[in-house]
PDB file of C-alpha atoms in Angstrom:
ATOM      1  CA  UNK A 956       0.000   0.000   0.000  1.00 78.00           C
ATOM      2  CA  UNK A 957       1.808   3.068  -1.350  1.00 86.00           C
ATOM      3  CA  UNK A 958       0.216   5.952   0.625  1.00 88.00           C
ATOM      4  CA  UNK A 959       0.442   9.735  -0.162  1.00 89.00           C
ATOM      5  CA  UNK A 960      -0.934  11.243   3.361  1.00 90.00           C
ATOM      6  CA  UNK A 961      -2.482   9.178   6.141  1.00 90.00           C
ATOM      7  CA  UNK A 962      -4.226  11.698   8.695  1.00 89.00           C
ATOM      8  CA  UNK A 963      -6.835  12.043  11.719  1.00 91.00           C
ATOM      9  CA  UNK A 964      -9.975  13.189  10.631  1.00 92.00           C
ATOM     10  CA  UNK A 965     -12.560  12.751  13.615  1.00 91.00           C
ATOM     11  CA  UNK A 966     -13.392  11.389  16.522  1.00 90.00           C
ATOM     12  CA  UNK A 967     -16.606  10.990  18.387  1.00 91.00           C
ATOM     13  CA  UNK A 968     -18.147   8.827  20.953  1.00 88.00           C
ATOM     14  CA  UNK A 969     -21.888   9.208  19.473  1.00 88.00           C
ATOM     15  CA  UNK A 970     -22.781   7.649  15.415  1.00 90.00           C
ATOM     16  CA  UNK A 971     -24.468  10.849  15.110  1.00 92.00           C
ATOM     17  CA  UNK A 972     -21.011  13.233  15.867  1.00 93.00           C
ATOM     18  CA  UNK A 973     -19.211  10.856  12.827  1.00 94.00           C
ATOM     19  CA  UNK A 974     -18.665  13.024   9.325  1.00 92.00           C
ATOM     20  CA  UNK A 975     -20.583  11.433   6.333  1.00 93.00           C
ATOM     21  CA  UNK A 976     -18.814   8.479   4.868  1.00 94.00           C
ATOM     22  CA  UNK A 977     -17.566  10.328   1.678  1.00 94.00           C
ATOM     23  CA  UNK A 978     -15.519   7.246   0.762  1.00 96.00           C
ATOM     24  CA  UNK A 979     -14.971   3.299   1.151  1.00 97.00           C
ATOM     25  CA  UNK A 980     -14.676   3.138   5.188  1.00 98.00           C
ATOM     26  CA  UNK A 981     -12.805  -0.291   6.907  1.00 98.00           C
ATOM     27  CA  UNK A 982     -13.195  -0.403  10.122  1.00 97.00           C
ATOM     28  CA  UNK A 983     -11.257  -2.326  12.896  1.00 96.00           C
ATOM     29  CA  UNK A 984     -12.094  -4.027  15.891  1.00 94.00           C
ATOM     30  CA  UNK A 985     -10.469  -6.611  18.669  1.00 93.00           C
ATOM     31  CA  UNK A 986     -10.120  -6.960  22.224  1.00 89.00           C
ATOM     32  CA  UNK A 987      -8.013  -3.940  24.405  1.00 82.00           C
ATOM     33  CA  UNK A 988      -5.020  -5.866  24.157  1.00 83.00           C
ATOM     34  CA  UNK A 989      -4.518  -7.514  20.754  1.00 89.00           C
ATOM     35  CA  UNK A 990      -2.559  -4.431  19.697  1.00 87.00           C
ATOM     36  CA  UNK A 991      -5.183  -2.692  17.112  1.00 90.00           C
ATOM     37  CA  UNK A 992      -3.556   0.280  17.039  1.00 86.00           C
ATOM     38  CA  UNK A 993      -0.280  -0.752  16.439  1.00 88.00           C
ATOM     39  CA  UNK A 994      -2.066  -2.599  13.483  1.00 92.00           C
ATOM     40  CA  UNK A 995      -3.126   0.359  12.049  1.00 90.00           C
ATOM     41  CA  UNK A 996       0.179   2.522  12.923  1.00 89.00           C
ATOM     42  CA  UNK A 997       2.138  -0.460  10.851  1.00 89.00           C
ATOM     43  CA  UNK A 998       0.047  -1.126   8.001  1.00 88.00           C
ATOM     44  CA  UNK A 999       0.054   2.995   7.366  1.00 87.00           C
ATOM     45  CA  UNK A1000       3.675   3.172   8.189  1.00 83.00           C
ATOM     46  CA  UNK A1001       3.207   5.325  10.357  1.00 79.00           C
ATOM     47  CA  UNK A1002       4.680   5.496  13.691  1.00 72.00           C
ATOM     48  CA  UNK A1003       2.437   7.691  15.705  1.00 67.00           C
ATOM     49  CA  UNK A1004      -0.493   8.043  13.939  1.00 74.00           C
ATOM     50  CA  UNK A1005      -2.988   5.883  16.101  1.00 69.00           C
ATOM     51  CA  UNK A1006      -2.913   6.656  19.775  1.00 60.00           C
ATOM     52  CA  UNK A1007      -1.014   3.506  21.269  1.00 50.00           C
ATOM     53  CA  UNK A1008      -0.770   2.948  25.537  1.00 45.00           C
ATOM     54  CA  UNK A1009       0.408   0.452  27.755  1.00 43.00           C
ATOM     55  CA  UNK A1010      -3.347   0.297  28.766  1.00 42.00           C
ATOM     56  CA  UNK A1011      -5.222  -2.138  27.342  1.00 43.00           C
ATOM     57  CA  UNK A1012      -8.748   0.232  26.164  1.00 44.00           C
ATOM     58  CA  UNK A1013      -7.103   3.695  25.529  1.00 49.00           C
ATOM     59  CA  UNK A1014      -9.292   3.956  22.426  1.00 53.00           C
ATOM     60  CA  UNK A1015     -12.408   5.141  23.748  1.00 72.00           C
ATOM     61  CA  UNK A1016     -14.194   6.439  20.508  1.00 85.00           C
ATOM     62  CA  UNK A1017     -14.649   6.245  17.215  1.00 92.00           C
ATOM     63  CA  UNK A1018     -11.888   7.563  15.666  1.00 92.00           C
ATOM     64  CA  UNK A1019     -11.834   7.719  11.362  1.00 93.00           C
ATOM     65  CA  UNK A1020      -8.385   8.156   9.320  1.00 93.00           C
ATOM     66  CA  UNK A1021      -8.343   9.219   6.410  1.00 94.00           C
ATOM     67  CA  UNK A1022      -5.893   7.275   3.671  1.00 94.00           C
ATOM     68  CA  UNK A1023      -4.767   8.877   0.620  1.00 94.00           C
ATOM     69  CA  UNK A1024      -3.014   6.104  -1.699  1.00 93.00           C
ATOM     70  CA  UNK A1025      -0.093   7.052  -4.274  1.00 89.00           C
ATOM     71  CA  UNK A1026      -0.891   3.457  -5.702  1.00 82.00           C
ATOM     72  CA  UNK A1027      -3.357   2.963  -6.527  1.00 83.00           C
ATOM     73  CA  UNK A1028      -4.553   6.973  -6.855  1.00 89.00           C
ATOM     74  CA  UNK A1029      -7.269   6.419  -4.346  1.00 95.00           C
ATOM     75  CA  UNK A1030      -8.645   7.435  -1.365  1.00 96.00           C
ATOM     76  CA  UNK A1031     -10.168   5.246   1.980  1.00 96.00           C
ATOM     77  CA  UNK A1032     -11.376   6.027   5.458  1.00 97.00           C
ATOM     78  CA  UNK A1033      -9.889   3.545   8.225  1.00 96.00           C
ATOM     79  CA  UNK A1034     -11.950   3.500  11.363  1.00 95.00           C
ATOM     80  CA  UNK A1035     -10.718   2.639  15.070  1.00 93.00           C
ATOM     81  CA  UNK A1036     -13.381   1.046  17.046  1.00 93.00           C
ATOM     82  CA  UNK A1037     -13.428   1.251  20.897  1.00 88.00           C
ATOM     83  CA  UNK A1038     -11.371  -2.298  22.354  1.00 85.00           C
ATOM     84  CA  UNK A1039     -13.820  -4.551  23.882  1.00 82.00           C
ATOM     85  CA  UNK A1040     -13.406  -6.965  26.912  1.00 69.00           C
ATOM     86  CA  UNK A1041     -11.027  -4.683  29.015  1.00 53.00           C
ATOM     87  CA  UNK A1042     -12.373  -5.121  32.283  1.00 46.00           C
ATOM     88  CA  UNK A1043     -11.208  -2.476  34.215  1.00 50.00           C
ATOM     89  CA  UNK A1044     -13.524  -0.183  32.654  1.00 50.00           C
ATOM     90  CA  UNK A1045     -16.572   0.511  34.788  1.00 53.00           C
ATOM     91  CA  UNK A1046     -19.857  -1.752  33.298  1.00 56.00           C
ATOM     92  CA  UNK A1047     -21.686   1.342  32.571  1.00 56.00           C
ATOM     93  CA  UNK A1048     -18.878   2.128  30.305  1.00 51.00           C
ATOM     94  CA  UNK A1049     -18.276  -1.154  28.493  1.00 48.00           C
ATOM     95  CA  UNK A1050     -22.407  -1.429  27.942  1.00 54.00           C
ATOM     96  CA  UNK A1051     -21.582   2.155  26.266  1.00 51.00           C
ATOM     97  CA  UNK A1052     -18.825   0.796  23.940  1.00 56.00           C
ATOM     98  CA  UNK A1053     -21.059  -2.244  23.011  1.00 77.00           C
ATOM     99  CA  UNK A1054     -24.311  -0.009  21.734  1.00 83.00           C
ATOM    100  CA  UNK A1055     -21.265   2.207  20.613  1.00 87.00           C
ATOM    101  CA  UNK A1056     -19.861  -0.262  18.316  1.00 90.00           C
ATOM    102  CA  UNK A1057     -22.786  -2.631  17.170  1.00 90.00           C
ATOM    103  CA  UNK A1058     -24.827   1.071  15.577  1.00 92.00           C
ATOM    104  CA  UNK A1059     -21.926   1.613  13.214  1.00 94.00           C
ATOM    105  CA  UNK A1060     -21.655  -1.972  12.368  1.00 94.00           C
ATOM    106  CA  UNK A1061     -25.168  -1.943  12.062  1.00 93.00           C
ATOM    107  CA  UNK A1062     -26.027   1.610  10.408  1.00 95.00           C
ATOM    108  CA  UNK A1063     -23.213   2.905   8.790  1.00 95.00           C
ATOM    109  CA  UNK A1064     -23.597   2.631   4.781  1.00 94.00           C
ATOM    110  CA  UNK A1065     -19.928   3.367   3.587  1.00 95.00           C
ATOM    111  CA  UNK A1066     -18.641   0.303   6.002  1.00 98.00           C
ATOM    112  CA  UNK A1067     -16.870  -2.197   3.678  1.00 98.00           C
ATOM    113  CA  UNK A1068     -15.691  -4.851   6.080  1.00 98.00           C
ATOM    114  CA  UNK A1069     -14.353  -5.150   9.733  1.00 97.00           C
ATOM    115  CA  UNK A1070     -10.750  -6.055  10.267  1.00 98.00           C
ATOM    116  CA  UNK A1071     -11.740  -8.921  13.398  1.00 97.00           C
ATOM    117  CA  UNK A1072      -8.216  -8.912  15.399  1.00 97.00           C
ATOM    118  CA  UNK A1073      -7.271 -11.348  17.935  1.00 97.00           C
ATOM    119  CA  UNK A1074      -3.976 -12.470  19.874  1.00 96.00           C
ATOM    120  CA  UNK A1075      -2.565 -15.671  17.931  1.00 97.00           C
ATOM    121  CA  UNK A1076      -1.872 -16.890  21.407  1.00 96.00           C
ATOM    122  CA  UNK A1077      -4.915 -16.450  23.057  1.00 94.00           C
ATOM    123  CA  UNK A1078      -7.521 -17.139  19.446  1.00 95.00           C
ATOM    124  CA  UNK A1079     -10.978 -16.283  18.825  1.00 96.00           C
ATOM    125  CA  UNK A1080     -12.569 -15.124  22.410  1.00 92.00           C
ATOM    126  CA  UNK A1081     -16.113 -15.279  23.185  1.00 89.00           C
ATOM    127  CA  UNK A1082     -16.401 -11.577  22.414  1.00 87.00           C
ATOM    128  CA  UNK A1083     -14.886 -12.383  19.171  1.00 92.00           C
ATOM    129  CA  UNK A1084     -17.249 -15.165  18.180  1.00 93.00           C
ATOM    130  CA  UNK A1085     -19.880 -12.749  19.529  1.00 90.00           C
ATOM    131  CA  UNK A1086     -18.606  -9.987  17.217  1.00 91.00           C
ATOM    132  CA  UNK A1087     -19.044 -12.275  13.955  1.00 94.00           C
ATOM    133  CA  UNK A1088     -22.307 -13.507  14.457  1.00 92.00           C
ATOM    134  CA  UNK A1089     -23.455 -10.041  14.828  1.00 92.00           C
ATOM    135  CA  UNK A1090     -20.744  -8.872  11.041  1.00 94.00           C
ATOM    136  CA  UNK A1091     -23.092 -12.386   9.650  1.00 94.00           C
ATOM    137  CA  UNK A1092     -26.545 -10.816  11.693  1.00 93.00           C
ATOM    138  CA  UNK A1093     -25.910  -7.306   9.288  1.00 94.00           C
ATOM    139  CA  UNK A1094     -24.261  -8.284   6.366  1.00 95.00           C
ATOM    140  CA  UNK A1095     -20.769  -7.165   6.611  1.00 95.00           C
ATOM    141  CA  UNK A1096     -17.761  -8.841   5.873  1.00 96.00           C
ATOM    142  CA  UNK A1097     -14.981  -9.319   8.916  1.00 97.00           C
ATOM    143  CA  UNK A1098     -11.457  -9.900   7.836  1.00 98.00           C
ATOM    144  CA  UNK A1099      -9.626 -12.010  10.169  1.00 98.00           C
ATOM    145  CA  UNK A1100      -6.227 -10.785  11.199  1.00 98.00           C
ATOM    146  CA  UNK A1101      -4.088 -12.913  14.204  1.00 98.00           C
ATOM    147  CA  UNK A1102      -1.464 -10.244  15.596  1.00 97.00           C
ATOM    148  CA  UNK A1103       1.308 -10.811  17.325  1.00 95.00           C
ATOM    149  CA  UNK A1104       2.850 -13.517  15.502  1.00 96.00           C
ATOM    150  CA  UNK A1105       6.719 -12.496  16.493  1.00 96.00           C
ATOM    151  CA  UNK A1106       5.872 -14.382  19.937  1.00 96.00           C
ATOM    152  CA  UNK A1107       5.332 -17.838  18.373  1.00 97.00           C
ATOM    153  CA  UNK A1108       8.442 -19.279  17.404  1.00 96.00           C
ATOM    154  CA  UNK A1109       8.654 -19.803  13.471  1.00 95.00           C
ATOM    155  CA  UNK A1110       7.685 -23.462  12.974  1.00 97.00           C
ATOM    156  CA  UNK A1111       4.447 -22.784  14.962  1.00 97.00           C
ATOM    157  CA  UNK A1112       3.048 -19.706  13.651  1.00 97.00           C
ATOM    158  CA  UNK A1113       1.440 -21.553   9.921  1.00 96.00           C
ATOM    159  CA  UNK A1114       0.009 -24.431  12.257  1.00 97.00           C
ATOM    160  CA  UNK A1115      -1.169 -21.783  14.988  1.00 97.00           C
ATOM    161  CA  UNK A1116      -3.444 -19.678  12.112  1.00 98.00           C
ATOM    162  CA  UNK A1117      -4.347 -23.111  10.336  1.00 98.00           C
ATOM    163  CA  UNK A1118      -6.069 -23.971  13.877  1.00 97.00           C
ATOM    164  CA  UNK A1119      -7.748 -20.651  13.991  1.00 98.00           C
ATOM    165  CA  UNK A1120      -8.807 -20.638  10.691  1.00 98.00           C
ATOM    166  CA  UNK A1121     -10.732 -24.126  10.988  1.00 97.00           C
ATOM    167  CA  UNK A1122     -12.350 -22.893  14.410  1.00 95.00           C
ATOM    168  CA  UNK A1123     -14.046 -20.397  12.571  1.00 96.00           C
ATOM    169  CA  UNK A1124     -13.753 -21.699   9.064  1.00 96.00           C
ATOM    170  CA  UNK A1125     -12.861 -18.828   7.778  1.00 96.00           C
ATOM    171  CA  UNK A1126      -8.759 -17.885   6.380  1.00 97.00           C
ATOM    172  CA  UNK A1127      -6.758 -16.047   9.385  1.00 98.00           C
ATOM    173  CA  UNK A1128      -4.148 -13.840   8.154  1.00 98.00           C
ATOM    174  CA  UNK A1129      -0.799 -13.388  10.537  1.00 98.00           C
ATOM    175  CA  UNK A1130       0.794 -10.129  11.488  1.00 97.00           C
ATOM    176  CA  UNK A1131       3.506  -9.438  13.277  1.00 96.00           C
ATOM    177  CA  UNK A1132       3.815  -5.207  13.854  1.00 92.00           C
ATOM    178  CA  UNK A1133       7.625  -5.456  15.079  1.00 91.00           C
ATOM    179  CA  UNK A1134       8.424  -7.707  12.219  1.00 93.00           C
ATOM    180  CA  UNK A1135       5.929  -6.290   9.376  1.00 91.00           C
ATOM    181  CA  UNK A1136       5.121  -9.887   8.744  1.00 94.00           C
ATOM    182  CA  UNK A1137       1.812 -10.091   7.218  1.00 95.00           C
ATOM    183  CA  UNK A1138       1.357  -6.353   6.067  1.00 93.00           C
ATOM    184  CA  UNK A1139       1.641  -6.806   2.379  1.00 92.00           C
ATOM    185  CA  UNK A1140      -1.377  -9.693   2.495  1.00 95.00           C
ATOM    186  CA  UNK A1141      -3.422  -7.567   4.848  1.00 96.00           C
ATOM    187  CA  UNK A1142      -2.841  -4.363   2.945  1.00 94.00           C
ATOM    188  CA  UNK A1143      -4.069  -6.052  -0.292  1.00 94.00           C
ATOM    189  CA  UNK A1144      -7.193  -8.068   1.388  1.00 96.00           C
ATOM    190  CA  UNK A1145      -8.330  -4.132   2.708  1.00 97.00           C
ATOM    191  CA  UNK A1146      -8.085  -2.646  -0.504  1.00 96.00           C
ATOM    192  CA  UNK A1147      -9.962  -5.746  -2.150  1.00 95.00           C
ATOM    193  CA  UNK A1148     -12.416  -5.244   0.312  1.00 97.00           C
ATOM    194  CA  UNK A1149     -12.665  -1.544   0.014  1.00 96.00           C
ATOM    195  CA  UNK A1150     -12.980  -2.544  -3.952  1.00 95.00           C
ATOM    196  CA  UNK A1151     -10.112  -0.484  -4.973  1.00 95.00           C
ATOM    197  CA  UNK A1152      -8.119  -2.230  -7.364  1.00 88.00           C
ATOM    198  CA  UNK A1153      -5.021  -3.819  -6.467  1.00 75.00           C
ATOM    199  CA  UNK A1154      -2.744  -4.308 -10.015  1.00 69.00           C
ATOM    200  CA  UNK A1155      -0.334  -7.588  -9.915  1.00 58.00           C
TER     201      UNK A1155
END
C-alpha cells in the first residue's frame, strides 16, 4: 500500500457526531489488548499516527483516518473502534462501547468490512465469536487478522493460524507489527475489500 498522506480526521463517541462516509470506510475491531492500534500505525507506516498505551482500552471512541493512496490513486477512510473486553472499565462504560460499536456496524452505509483482530496466542474469544455472528446478523464482511505472531516461534506460527482458521472456518491472516510480517497480504485483502483495485 503506497500511501500519499495518512491523517486524523474525527473522533466521536456518538454515530451521530461521525462526518458522512464520503468514501470506502474499513473499520477495525479486537479486544483492548490484541494491539489494534499498532495494526493500524504499521500497516500505514506510520509510527504515531494511532494513539497507542500500555493500557489495554485507551481507544475510547470512534476515531476515522483518512488514507490517501499514491498506488493505486485512491482514497479510503480507516476506522478505530473502541477495544472490547477490558475489564477495568466501569460496566456502565463497556455497555456504552457495546451499543457504541454494534450502531456503526449496524447503520453505517460506507462500512466495507471489519478487520476482526485477535492475539494468535490467546484465538478467537467469546467476544470475538460474539462480534461475527453479529458482522453475519448485518451483512458485513470481517477480515480475520491474528497479531502478534513475532511471539510464536517460526515453525508454529502456519500451524497456529491453520487452527484458527478451521475454528471459525474462515482464512486467518498473521501479522507481526515489530516484524511487518503479514502487512503486504493484509494491505491487499483491505483494498480488495474496500474494492479499490489492487494491479499484480
Amino acid at each position: 500500500m503506497k500511501i500519499r498522506d495518512a491523517r486524523f480526521v474525527a473522533g466521536a463517541t456518538n454515530n451521530d457526531a461521525l462526518p458522512a462516509p464520503t468514501f470506502p470506510e474499513i473499520a477495525f475491531a479486537g479486544r483492548s489488548n490484541v494491539g489494534k492500534s499498532s495494526l493500524i500505525n504499521a500497516v500505514l507506516g506510520r509510527k504515531r499516527l494511532v494513539r497507542t498505551s500500555s493500557t489495554p482500552g485507551a481507544t475510547r471512541a470512534i476515531n476515522v483516518f483518512r488514507v490517501e493512496l499514491a498506488e493505486p490513486d485512491a482514497v479510503l477512510d480507516l476506522v478505530d473502534l473502541p477495544g472490547y473486553g477490558w475489564a477495568k472499565r466501569s460496566k456502565k462504560e463497556r455497555r456504552s462501547w457495546g451499543a457504541l460499536i454494534e450502531r456503526f456496524l449496524e447503520t453505517r452505509v460506507g462500512l466495507e468490512a471489519v478487520v476482526v483482530i485477535v492475539d494468535v496466542r490467546r484465538g478467537f474469544e467469546e467476544d470475538d465469536l460474539e462480534l461475527l455472528e453479529f458482522l453475519a446478523h448485518v451483512g458485513k464482511q470481517p477480515i480475520l487478522v491474528a497479531t502478534k505472531l513475532d511471539k510464536l516461534p517460526a515453525s508454529k506460527r502456519k500451524p497456529a493460524l491453520a487452527a484458527l482458521g478451521k475454528a471459525v472456518g474462515r482464512r486467518v491472516l498473521g501479522f507481526s507489527a515489530q516484524t511487518g510480517e503479514g502487512a503486504e497480504a493484509l494491505s491487499r485483502a483491505i483494498l480488495r475489500a474496500a474494492h479499490i483495485e489492487v494491479s499484480g
